[in-house]
PDB file of C-alpha atoms in Angstrom:
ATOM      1  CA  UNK A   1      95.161 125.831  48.051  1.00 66.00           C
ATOM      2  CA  UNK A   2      94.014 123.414  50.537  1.00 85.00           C
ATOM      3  CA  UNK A   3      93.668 123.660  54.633  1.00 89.00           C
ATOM      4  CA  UNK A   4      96.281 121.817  56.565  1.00 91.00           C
ATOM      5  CA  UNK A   5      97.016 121.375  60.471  1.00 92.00           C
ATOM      6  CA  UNK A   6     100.397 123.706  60.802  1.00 92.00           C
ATOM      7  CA  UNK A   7     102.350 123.706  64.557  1.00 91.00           C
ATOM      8  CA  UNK A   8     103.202 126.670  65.778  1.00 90.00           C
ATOM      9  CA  UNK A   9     105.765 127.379  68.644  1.00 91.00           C
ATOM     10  CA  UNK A  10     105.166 130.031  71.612  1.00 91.00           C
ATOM     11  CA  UNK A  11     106.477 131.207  74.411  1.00 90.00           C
ATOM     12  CA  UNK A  12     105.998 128.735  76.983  1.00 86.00           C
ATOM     13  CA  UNK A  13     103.102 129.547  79.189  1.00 88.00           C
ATOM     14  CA  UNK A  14     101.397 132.162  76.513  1.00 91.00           C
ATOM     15  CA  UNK A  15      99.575 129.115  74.418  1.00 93.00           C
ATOM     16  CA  UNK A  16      96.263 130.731  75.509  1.00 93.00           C
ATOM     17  CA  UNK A  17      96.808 134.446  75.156  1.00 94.00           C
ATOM     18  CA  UNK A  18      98.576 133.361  71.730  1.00 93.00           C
ATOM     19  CA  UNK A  19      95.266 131.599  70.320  1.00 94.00           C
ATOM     20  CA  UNK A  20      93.484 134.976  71.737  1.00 93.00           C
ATOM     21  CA  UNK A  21      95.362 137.479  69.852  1.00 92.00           C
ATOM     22  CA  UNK A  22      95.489 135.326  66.118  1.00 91.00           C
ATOM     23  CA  UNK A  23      91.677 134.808  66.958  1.00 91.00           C
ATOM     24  CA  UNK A  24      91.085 138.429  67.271  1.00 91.00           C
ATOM     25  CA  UNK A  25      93.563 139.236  64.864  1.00 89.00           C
ATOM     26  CA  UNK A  26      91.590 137.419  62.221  1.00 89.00           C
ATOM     27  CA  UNK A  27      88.184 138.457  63.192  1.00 90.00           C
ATOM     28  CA  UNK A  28      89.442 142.303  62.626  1.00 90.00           C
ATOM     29  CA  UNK A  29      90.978 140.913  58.976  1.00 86.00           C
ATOM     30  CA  UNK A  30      87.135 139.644  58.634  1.00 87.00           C
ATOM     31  CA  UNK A  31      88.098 136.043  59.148  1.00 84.00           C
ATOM     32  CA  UNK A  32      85.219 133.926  60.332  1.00 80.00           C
ATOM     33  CA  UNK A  33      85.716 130.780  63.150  1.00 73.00           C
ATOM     34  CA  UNK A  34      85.111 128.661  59.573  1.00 81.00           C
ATOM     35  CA  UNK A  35      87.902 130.045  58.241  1.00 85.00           C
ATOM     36  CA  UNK A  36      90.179 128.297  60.500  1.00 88.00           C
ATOM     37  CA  UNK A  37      90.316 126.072  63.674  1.00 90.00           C
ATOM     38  CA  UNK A  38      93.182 126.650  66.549  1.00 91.00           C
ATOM     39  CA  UNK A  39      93.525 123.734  69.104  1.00 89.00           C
ATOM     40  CA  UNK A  40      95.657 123.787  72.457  1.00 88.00           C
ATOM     41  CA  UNK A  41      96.018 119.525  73.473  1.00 82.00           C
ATOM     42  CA  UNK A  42      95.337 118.951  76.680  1.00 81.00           C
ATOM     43  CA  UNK A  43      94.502 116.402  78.810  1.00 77.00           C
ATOM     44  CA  UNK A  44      92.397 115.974  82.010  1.00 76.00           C
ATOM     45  CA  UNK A  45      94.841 114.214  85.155  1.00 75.00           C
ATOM     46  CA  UNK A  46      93.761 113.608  88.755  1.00 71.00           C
ATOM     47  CA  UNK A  47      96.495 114.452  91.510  1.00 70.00           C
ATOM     48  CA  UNK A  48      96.541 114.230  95.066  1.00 67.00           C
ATOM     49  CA  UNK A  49      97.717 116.959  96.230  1.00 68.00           C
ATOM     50  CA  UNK A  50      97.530 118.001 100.154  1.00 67.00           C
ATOM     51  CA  UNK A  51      95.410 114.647 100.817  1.00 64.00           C
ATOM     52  CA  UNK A  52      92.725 115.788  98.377  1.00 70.00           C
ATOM     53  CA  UNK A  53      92.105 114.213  94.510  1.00 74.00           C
ATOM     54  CA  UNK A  54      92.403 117.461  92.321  1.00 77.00           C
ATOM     55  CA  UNK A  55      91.954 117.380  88.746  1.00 79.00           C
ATOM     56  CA  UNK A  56      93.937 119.762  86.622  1.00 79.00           C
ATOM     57  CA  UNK A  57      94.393 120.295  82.972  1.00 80.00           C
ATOM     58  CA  UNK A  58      97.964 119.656  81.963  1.00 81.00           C
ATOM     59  CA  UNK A  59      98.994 120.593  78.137  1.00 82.00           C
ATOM     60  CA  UNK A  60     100.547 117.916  75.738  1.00 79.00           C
ATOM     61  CA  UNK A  61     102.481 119.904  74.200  1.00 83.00           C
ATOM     62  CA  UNK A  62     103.721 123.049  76.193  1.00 87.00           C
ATOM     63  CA  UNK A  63     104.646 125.977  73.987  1.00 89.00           C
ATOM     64  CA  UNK A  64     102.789 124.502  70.726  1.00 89.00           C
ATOM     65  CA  UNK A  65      99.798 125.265  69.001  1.00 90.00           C
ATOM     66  CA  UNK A  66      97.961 123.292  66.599  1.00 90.00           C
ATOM     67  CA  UNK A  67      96.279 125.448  63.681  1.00 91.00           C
ATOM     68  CA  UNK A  68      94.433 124.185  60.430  1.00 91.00           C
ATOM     69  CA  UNK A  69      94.202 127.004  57.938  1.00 90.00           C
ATOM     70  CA  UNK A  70      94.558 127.655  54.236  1.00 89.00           C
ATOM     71  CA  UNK A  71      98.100 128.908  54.921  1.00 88.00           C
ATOM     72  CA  UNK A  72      99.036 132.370  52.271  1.00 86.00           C
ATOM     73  CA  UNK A  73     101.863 134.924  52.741  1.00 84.00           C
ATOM     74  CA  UNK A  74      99.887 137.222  54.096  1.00 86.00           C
ATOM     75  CA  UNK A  75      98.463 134.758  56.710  1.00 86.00           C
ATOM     76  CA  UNK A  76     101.780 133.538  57.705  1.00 86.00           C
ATOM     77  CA  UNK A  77     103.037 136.920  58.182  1.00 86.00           C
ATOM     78  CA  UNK A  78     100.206 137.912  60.187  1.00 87.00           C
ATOM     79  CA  UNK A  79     101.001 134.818  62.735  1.00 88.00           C
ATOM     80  CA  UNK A  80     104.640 134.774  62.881  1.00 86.00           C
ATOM     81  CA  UNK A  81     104.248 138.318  64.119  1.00 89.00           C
ATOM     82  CA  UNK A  82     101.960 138.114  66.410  1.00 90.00           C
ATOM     83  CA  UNK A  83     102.926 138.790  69.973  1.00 90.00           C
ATOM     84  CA  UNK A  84     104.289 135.155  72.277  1.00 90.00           C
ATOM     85  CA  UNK A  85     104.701 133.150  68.926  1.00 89.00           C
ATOM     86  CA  UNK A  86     108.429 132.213  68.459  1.00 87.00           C
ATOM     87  CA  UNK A  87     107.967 130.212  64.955  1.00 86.00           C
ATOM     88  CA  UNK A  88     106.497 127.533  62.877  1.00 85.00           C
ATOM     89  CA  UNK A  89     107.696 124.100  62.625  1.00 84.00           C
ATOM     90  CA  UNK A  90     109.733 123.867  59.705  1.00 79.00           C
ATOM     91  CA  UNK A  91     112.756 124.259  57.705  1.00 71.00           C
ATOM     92  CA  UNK A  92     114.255 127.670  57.220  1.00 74.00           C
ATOM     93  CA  UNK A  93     111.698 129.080  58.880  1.00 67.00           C
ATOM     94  CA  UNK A  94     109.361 128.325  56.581  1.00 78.00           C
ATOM     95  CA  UNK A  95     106.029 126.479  57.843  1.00 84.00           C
ATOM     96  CA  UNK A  96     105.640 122.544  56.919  1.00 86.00           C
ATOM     97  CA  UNK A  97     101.912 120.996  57.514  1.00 87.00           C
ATOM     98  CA  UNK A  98     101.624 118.063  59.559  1.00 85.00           C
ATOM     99  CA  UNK A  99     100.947 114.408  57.896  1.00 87.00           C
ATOM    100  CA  UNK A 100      97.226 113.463  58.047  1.00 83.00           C
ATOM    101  CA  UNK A 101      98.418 110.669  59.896  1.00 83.00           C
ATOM    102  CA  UNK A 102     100.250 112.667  62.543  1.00 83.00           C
ATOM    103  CA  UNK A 103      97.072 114.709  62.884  1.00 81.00           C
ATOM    104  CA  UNK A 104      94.737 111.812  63.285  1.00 80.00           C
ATOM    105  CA  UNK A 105      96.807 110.259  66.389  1.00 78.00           C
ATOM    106  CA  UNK A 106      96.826 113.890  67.689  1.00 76.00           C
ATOM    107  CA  UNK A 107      93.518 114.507  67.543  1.00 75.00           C
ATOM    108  CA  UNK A 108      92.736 110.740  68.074  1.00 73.00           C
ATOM    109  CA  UNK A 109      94.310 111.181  71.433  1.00 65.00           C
ATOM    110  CA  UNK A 110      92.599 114.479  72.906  1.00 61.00           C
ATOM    111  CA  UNK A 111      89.286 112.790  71.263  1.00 48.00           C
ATOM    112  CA  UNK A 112      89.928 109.454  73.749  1.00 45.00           C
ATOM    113  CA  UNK A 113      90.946 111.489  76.909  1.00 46.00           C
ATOM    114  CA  UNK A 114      87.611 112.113  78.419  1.00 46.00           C
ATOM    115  CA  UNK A 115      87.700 110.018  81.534  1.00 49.00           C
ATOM    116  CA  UNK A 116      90.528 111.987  83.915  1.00 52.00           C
ATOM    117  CA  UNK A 117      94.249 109.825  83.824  1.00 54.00           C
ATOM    118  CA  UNK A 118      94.889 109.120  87.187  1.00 57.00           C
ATOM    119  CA  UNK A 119      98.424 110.588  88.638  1.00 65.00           C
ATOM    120  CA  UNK A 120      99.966 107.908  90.933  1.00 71.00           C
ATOM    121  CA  UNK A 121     101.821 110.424  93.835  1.00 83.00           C
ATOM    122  CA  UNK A 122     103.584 106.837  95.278  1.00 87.00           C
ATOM    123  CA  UNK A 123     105.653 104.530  93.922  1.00 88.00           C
ATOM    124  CA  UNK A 124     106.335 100.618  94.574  1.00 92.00           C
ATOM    125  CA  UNK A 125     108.661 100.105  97.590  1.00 92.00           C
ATOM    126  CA  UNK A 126     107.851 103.738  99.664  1.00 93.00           C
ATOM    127  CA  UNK A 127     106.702 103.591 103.192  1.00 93.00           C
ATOM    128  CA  UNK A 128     104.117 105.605 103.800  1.00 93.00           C
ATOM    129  CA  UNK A 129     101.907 106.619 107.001  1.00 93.00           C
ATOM    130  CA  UNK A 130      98.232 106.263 107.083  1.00 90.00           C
ATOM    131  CA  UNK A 131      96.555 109.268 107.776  1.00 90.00           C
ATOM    132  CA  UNK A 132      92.819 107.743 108.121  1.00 88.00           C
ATOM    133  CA  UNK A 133      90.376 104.817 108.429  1.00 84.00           C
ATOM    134  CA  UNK A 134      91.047 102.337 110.893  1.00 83.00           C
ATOM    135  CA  UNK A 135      94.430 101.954 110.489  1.00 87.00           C
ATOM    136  CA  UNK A 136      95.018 105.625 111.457  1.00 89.00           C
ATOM    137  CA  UNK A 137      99.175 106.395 112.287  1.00 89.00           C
ATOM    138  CA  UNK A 138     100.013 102.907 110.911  1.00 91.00           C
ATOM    139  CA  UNK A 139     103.138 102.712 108.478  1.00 92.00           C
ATOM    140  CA  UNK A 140     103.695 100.600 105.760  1.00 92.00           C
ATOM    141  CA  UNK A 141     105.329  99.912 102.929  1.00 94.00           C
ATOM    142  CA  UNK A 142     103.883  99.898  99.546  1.00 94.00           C
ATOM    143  CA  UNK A 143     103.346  96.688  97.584  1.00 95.00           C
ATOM    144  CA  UNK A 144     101.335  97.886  94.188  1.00 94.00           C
ATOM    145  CA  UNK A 145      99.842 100.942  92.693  1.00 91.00           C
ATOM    146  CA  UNK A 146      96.118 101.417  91.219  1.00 88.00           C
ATOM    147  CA  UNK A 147      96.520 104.704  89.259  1.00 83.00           C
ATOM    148  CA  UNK A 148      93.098 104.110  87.493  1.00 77.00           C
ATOM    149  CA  UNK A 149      91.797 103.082  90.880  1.00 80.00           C
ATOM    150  CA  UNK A 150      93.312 105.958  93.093  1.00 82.00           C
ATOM    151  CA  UNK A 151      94.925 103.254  95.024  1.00 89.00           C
ATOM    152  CA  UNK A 152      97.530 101.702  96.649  1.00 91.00           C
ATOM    153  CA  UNK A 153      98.388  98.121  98.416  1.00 94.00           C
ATOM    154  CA  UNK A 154     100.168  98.438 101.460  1.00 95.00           C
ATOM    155  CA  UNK A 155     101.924  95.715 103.790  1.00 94.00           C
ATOM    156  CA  UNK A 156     101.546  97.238 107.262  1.00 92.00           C
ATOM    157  CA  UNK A 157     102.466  95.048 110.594  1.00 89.00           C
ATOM    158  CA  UNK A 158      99.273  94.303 112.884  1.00 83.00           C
ATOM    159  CA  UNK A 159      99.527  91.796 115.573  1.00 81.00           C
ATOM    160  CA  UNK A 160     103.302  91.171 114.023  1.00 84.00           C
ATOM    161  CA  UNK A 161     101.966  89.518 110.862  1.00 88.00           C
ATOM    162  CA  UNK A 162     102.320  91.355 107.580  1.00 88.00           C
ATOM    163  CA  UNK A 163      98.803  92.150 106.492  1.00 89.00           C
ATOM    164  CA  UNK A 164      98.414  93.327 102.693  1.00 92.00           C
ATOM    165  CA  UNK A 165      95.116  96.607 102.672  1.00 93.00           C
ATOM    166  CA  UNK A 166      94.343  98.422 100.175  1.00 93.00           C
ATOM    167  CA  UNK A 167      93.783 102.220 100.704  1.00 91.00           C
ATOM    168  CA  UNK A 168      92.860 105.061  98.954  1.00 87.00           C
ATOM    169  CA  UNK A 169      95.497 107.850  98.029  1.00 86.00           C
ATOM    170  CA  UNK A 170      94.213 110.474 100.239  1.00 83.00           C
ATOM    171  CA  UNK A 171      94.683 107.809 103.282  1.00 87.00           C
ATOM    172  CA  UNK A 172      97.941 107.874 102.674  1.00 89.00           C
ATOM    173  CA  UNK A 173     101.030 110.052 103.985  1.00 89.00           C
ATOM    174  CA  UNK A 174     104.739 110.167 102.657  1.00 90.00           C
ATOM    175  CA  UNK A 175     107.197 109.237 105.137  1.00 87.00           C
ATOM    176  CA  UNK A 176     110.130 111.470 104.845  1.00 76.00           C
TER     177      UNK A 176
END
């Protein structure tokens, strides 16, 4: 029997403490790391968050696991039981392995996430107050979004003339 990628489905939030206990679980069965390979998507994202760029590691698929194993009865048992798993994907309850094709744009897309997404906290047409640089307690009103960039291009008023800046995220306020 051959090794294919199978999805399992958690409890939302246990995805790590999941991949612990089959880990575990197979090393005491005298499985070795070789014998299988249990992946968790993610992806790296910058936020602004309180005026400061954060990055955090946001899941692709909350409540999933990826696992490629030589799936068995006994093996299958052994997972469905374990403790935060809910069930495989599949029909009747019985596991169905991903496409090679669904696995390689998967894996394809955790491989190609290793610069951090940027998370754009404004949105065209939002007036905002700027919070530093020279034009400190100026409002405007946003004209374009650089996610990539961590910026934005504001139209604020100085000397009555509508005058287009560009500003960092962290420059810039909400205005409820």
């Amino acid at each position: 029997m051959a090794r294919h990628w199978y999805v399992i489905h958690t409890y939302t939030g246990y995805e790590n403490k999941v991949k612990a206990n089959i880990e575990q679980l197979f090393k005491d069965k005298g499985m070795t790391v070789d014998d299988f390979k249990i992946l968790i998507p993610t992806q790296q994202i910058t936020e602004v968050r309180g005026g400061k760029k954060q990055t955090v590691t946001k899941k692709y698929f909350p409540g999933y696991l990826l696992m490629d194993i030589e799936m068995s009865d006994v093996i299958w048992s052994l997972i469905k039981n374990t403790p935060g798993v809910s069930r495989f994907i599949g029909t009747k309850g019985n596991p169905i392995y991903l496409q090679d094709i669904e696995v390689s744009h998967i894996l394809g897309q955790i491989d190609t996430v290793k610069k951090p997404k940027a998370f754009a906290p404004f949105a065209k047409g939002e007036t905002v107050k700027i919070v530093s640089g020279p034009f400190l307690d100026f409002s405007g009103m946003i004209e374009d979004v650089y996610p990539d960039k961590g910026k934005a291009k504001i139209s604020v008023t100085v000397f009555g003339r509508a005058t287009p800046i560009e500003l960092e995220f962290d420059q810039l306020e909400k205005v409820q």
